[in-house]
Backbone as a ProteinNet text record, in pm:
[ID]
protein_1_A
[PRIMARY]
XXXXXXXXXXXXXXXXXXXXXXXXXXXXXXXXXXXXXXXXXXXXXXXXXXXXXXXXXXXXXXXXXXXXXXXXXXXXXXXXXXXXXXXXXXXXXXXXXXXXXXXXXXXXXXXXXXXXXXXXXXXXXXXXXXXXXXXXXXXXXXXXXXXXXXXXXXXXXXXXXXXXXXXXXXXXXXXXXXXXXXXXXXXXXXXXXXXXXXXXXXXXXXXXXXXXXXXXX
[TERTIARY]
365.1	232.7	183.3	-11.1	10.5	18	43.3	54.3	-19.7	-68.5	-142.6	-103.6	34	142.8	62.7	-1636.3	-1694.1	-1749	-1686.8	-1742	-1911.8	-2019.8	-2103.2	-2110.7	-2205.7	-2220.4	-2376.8	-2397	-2561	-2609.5	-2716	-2742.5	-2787.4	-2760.4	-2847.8	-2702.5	-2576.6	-2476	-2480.8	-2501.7	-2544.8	-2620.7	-2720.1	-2801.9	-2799.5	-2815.9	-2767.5	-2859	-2850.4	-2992.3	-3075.4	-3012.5	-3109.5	-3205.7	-3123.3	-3229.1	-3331.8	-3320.9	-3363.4	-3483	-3480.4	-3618.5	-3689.6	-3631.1	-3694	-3667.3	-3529.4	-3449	-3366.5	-3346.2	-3259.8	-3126.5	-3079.7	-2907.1	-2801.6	-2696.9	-2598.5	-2583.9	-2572.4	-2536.6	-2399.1	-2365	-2219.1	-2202	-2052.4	-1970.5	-2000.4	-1971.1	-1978.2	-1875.4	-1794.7	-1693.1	-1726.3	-1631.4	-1670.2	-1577.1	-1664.8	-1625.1	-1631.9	-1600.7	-1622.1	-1620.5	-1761.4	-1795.7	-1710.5	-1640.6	-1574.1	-1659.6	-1706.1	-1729	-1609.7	-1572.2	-1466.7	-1560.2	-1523.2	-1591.4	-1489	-1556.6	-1506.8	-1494.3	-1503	-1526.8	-1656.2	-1632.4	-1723.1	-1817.6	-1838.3	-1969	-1872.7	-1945.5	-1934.4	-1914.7	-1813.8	-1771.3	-1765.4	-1885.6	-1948.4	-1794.6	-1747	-1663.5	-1674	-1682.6	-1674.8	-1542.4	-1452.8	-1317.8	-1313.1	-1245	-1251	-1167.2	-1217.3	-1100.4	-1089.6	-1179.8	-1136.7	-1081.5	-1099.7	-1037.8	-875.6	-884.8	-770.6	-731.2	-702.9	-669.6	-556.7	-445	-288.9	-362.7	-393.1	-445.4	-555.1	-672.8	-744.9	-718.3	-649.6	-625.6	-510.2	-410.4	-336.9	-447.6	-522.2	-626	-685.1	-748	-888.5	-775.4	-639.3	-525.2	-490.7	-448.3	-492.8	-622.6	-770.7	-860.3	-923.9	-858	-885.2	-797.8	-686.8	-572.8	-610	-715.1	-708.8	-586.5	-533.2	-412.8	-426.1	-549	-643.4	-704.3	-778.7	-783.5	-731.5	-779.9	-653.5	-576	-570.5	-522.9	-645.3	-540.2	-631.4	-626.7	-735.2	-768	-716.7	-552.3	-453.2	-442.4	-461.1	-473.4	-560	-620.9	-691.4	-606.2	-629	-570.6	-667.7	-670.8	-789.3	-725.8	-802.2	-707.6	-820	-724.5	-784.4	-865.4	-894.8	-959.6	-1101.8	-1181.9	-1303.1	-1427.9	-1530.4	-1582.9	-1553.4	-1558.7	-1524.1	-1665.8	-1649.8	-1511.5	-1455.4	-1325.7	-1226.4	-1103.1	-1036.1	-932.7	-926.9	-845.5	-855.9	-818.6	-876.5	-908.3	-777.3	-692.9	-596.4	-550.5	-541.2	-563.9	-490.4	-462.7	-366.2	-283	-182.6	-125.5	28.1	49.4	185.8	291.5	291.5	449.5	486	388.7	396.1	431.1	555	636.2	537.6	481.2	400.1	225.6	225.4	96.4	186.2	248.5	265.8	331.2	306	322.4	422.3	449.5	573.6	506.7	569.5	512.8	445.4	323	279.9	303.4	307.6	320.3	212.8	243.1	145.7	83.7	-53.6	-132.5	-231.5	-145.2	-190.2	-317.8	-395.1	-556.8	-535.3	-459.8	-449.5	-432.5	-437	-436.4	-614.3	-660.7	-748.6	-859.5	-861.5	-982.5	-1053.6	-987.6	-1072.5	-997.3	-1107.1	-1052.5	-1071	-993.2	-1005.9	-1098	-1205.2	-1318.9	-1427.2	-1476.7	-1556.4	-1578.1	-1498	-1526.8	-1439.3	-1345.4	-1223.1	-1147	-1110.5	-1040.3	-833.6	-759.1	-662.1	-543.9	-430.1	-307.6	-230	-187.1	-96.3	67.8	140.3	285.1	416.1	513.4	633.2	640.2	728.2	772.5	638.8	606	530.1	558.7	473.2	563.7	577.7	546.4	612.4	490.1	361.8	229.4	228.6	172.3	158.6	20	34.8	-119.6	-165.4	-163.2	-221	-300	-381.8	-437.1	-577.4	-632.5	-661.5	-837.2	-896.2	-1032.2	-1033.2	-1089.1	-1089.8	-1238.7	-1203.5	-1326.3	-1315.7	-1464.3	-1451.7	-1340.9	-1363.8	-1268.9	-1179.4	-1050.6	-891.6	-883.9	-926.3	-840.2	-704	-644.3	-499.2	-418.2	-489.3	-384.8	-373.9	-452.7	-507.2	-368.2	-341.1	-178.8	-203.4	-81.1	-65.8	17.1	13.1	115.4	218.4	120.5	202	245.4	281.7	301.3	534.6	573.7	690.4	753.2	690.3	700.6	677.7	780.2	786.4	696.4	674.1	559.5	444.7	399.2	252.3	201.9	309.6	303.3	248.2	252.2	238.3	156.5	115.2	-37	-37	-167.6	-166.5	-283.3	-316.7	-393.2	-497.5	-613.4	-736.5	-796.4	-826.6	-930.3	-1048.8	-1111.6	-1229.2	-1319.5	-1424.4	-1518	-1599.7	-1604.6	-1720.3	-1853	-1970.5	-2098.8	-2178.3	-2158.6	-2222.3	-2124.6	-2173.5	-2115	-2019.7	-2037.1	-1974.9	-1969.8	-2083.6	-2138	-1997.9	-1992.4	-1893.7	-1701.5	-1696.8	-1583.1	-1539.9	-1632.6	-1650.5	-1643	-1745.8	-1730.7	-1577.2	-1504.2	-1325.3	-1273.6	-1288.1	-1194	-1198.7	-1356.4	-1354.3	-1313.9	-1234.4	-1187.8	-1092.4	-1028.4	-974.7	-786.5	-716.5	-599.7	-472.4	-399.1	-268.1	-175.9	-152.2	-57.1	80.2	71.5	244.5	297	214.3	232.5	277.4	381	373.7	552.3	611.7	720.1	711.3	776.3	753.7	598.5	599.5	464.6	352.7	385.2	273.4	245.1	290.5	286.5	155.7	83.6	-56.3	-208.4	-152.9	-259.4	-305.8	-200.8	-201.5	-382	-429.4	-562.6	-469.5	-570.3	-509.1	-530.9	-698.9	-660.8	-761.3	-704.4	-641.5	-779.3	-879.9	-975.3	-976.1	-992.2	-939.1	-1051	-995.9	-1057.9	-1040.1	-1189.9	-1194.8	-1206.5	-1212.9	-1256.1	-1243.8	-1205.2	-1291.2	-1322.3	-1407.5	-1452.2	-1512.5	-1523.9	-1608.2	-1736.7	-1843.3	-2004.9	-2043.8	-1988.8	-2070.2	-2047.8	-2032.4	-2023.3	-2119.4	-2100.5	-2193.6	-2209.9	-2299.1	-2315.5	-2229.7	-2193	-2059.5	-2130.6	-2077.5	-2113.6	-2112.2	-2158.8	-2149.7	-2057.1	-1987.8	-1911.6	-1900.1
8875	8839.9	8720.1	8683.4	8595.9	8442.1	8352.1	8224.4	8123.8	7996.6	7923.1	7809.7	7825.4	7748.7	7598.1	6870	6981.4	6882.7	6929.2	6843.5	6846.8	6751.9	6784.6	6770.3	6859.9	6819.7	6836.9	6745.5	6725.4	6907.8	6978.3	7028.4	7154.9	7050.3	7100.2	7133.1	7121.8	7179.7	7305.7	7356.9	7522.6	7580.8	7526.9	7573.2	7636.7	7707	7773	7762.3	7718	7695.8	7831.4	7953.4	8032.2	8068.4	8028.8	8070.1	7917.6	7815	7686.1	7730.8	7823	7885.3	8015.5	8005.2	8157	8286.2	8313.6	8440.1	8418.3	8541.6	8597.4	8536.1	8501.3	8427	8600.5	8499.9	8615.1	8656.6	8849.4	8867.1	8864.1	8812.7	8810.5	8917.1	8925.8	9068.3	9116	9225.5	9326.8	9370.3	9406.6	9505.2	9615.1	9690.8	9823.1	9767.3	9845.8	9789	9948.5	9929.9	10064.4	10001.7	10070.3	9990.8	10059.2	10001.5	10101.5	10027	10116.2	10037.3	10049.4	9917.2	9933.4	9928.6	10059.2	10032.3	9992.2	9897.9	9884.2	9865.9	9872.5	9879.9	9681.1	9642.5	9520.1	9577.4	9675.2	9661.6	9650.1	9690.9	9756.5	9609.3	9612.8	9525	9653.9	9572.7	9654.4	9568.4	9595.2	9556.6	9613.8	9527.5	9572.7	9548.9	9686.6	9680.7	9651.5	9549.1	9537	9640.5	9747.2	9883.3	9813.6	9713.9	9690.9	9562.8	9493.8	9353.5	9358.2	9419.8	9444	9613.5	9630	9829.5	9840.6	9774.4	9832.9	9790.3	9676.5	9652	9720.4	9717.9	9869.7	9967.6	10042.3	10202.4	10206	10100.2	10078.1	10118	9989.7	10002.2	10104.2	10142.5	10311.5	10438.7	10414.2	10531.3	10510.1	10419.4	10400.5	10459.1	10419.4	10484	10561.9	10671.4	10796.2	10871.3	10850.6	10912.3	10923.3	10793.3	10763.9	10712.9	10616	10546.5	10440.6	10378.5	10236.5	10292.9	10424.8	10471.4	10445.6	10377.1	10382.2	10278.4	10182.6	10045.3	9936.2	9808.7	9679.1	9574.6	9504.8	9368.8	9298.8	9228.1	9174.5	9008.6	8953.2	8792.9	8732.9	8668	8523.5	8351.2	8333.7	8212.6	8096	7966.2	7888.9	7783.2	7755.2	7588.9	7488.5	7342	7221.4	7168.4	7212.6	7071.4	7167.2	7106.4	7147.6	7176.2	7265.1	7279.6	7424.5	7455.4	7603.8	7675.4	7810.1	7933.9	7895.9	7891.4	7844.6	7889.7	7963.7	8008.7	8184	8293.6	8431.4	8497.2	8605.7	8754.7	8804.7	8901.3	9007.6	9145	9265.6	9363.3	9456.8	9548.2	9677.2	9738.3	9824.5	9887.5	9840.8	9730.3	9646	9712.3	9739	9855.5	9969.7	10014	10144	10259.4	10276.5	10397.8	10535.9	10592.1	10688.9	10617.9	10534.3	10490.5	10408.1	10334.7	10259.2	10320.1	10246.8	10325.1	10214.8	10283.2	10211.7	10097.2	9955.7	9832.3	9831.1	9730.9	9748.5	9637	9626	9521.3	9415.4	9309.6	9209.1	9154.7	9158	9096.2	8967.2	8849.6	8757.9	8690	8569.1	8564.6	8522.8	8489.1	8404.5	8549.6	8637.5	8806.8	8819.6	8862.9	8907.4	8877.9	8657	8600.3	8632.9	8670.4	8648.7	8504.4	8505.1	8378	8370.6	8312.5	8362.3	8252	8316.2	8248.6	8295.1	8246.5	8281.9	8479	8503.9	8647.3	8702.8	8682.3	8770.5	8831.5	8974.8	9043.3	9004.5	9031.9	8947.8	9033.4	9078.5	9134.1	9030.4	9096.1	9052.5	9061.1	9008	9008.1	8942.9	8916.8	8882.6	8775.2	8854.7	8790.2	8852.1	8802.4	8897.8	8995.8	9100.6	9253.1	9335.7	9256.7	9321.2	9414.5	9370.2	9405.2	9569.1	9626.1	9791.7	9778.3	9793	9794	9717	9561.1	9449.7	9384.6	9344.2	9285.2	9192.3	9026.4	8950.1	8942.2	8899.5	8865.4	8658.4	8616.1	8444	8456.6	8322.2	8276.8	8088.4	8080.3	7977.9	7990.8	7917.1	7908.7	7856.7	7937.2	7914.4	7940.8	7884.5	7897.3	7785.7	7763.9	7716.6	7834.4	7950.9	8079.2	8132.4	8122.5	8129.4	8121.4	8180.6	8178.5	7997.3	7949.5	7785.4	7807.4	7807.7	7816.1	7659.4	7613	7418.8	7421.6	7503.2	7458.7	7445.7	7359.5	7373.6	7501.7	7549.1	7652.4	7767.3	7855.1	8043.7	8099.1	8092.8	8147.9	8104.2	8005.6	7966.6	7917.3	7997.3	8024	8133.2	8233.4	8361.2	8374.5	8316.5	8305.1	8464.4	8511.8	8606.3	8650.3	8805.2	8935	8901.7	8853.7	8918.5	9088.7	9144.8	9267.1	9321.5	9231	9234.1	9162.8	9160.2	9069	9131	9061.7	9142.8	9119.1	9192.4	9211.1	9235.1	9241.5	9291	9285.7	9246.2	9227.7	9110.4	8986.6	8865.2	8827.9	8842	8783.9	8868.7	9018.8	9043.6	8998	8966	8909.3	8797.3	8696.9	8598.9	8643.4	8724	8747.5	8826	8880.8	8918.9	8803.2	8711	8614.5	8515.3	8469.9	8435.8	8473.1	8590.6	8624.6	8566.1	8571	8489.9	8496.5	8431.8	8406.1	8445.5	8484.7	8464.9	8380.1	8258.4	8218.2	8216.5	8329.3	8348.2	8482.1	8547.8	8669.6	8616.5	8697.6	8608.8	8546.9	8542	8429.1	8320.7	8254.7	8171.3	8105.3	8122.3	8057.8	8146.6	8274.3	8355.3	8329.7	8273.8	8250.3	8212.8	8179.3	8134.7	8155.1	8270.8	8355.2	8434.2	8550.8	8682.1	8721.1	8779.9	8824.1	8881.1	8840.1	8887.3	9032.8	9062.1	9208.1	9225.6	9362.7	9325	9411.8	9404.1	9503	9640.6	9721.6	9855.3	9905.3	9895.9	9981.8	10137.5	10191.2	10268.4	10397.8	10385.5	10474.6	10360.3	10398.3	10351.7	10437.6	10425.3	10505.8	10482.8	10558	10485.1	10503.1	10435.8	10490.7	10473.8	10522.4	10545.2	10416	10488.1	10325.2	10253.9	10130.2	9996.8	10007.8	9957.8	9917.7	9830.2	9824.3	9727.9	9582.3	9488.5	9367.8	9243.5	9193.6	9032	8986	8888	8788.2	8642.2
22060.7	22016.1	22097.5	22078	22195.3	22133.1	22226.2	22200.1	22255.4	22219.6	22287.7	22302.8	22357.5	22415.8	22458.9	23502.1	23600.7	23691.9	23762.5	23836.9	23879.1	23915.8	23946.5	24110.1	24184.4	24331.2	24335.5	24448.3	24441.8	24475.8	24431.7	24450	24637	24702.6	24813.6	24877	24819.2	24863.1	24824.4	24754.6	24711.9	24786.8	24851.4	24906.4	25059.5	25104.1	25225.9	25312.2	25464.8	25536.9	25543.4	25527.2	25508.3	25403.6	25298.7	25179.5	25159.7	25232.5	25206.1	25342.1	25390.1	25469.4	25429	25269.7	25247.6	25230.4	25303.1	25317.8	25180	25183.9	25008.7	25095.5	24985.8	24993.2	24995.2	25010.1	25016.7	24858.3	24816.4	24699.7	24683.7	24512.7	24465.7	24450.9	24489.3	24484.4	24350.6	24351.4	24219.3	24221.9	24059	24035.1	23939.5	23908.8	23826	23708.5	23588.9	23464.6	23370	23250.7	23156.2	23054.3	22974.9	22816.9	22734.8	22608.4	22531.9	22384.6	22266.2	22153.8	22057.3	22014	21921.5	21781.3	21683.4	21553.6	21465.5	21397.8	21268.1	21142.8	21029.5	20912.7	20841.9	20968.1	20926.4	21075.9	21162.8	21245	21386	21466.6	21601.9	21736.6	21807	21875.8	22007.3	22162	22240.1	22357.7	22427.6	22547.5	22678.1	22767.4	22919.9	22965.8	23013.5	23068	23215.3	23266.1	23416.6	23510.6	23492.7	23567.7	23734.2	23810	23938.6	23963.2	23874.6	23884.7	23833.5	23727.1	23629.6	23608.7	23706.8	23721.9	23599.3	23627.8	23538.1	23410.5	23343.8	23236.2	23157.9	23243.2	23227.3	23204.5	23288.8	23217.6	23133.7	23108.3	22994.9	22893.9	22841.8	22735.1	22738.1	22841.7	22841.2	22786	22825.8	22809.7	22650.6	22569.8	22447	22349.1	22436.2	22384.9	22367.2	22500.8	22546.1	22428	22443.9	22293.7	22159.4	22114	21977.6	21979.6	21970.6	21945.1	21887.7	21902.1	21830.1	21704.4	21686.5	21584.4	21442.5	21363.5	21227.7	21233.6	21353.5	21360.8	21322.9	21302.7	21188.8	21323.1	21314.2	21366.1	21246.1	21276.7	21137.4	21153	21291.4	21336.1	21373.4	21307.2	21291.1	21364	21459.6	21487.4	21503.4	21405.5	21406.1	21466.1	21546.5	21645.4	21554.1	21583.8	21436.4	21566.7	21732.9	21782.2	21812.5	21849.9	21934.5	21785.9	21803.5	21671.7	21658.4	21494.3	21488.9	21496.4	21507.1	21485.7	21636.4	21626.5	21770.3	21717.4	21861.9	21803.7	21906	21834.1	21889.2	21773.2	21802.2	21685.1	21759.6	21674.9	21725.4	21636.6	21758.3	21703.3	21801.1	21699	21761.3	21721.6	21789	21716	21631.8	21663.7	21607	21623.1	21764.1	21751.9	21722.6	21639	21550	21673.5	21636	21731.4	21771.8	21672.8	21718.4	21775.1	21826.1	21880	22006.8	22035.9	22144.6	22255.7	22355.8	22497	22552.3	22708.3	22714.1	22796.8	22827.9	22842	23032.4	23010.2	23161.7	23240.6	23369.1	23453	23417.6	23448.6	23424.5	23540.7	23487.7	23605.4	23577.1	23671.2	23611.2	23641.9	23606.4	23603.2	23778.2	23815	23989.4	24070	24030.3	24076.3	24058.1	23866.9	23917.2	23911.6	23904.8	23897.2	23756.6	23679.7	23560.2	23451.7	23356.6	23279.5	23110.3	23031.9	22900	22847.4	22889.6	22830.4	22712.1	22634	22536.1	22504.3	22430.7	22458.9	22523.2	22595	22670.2	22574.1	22647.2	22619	22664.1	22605	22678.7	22597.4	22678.7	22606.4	22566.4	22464.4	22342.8	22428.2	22466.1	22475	22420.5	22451.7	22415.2	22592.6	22668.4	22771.5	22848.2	22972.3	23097.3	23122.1	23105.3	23185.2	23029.4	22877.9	22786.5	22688.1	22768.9	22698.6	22684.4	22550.8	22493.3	22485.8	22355.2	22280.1	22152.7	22177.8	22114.5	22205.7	22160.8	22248	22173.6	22231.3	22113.1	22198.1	22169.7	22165.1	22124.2	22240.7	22259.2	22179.7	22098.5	22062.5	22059.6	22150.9	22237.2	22402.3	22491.1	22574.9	22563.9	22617.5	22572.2	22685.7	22787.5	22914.4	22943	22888	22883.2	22858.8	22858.9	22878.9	23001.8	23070.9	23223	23318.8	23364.7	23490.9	23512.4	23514.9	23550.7	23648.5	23791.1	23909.2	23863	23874.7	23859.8	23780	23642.6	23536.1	23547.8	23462.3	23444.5	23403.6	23279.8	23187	23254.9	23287.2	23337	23307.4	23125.2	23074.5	23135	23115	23133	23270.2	23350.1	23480.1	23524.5	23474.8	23462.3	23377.9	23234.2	23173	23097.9	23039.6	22971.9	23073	23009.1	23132.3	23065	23130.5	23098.3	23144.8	23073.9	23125.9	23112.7	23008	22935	22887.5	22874.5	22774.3	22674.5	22564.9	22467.6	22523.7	22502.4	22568.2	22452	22337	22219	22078.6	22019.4	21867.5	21839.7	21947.4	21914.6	21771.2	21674.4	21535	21464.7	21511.1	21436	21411.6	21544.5	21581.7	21507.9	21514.1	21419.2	21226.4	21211.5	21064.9	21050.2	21144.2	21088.7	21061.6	21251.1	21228.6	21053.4	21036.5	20919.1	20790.9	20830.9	20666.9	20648	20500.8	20459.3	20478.2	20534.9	20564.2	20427	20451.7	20347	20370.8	20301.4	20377.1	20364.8	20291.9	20297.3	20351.6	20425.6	20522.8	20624.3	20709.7	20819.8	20848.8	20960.4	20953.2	21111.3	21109	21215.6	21287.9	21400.3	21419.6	21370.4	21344.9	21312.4	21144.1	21092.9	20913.7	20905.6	20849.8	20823.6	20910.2	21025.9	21067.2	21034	20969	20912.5	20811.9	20867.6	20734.8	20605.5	20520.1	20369.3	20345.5	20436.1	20413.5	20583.5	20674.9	20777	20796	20869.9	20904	20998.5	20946.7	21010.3	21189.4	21213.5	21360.2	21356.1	21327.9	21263	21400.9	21475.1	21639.2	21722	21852.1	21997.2	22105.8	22154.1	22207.6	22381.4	22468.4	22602.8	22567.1	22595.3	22619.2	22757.7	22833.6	22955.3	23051.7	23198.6	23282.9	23277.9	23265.2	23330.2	23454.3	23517.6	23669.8	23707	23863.3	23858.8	23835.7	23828.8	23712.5	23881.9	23853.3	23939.9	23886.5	23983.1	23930	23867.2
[MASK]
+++++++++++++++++++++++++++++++++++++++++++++++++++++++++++++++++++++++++++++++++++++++++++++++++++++++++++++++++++++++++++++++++++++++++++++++++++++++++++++++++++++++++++++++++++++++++++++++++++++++++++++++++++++++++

């Protein structure tokens, strides 16, 4: 399961002598993405999957939702961090192991691979060690980029960081009204004790709706 272990520059550095005469600047790259809507019994959470930034992680997830394997699974973790202002913290959801839904584990690809970051809204797998991710996977609310690959870091883990592959694009309000439900706090053992929802919200379908255009960066 997972764990949560600006500078300013004067402006006219942005600026490129060509477009500072008028000419269109250079465009930012684009990647390809796939919307999937996750429904659920509190309202519809819209996501963009990064199939080119994040390929193994991507069709992990799209291969899950193509199956129905998310189907009939609960958004069951609420994690509220005490600093910053709330709602802060990550939503988590999936299939918990459940032998007839989980697949076998995917390589990990970490954010110093594929430039993404667990920021407000990221999509992000759920693991054990690196390399151990199925089908959990949590939703950031607020930025938690201290999950982000740390090359410098001491720690193996948080060297290697957790996968982003996604962002929500629609139904943030709802994300928020799960995480806000109300906690048990005696569900639960170890660090996970006092995250657990009391009653766990069901993900009722997911589904693709159609590609997005590939996205800027």
């Amino acid at each position: 399961m997972t764990r949560i272990v600006a500078a300013l520059a004067p402006l006219a550095l942005f600026v490129s002598p060509l477009s500072a005469q008028g000419e269109s600047p250079a465009k930012e790259p684009t990647f390809d993405t796939q919307l999937v809507v996750i429904e659920t019994t509190k309202g519809d959470i819209t996501v963009s999957i990064e199939t080119e930034r994040a390929p193994i992680t991507a069709a992990n997830f799209l291969r899950y939702v193509d199956e129905d394997r998310f189907d009939g699974t609960k958004f069951y973790r609420a994690m509220h961090l005490d600093w910053g202002e709330p709602p802060n913290g990550l939503l988590q959801g999936g299939t918990q192991m459940h032998p007839e839904r989980v697949l076998d584990p995917i390589a990990h690809e970490p954010t110093t691979v594929t430039g993404l970051s667990h920021t407000d809204g990221a999509l992000s797998m759920a693991r054990y060690d690196p390399g151990s991710a199925t089908g959990d996977f949590s939703i950031m609310i607020k930025d938690q980029t201290g999950l982000d690959a740390t090359p410098e870091s001491p720690d193996p883990n948080s060297q290697l960081g957790f996968a982003v592959f996604g962002y929500v694009v629609d139904g943030m309000d709802v994300v928020h009204a799960i995480h806000a439900a109300p906690i048990d706090p005696d569900k639960g053992e170890g660090w996970m004790k006092g995250q657990l929802l009391a009653d766990p919200v069901e993900i009722v379908d997911m589904r693709r709706v159609g590609d997005l255009p590939a996205q800027s960066d």
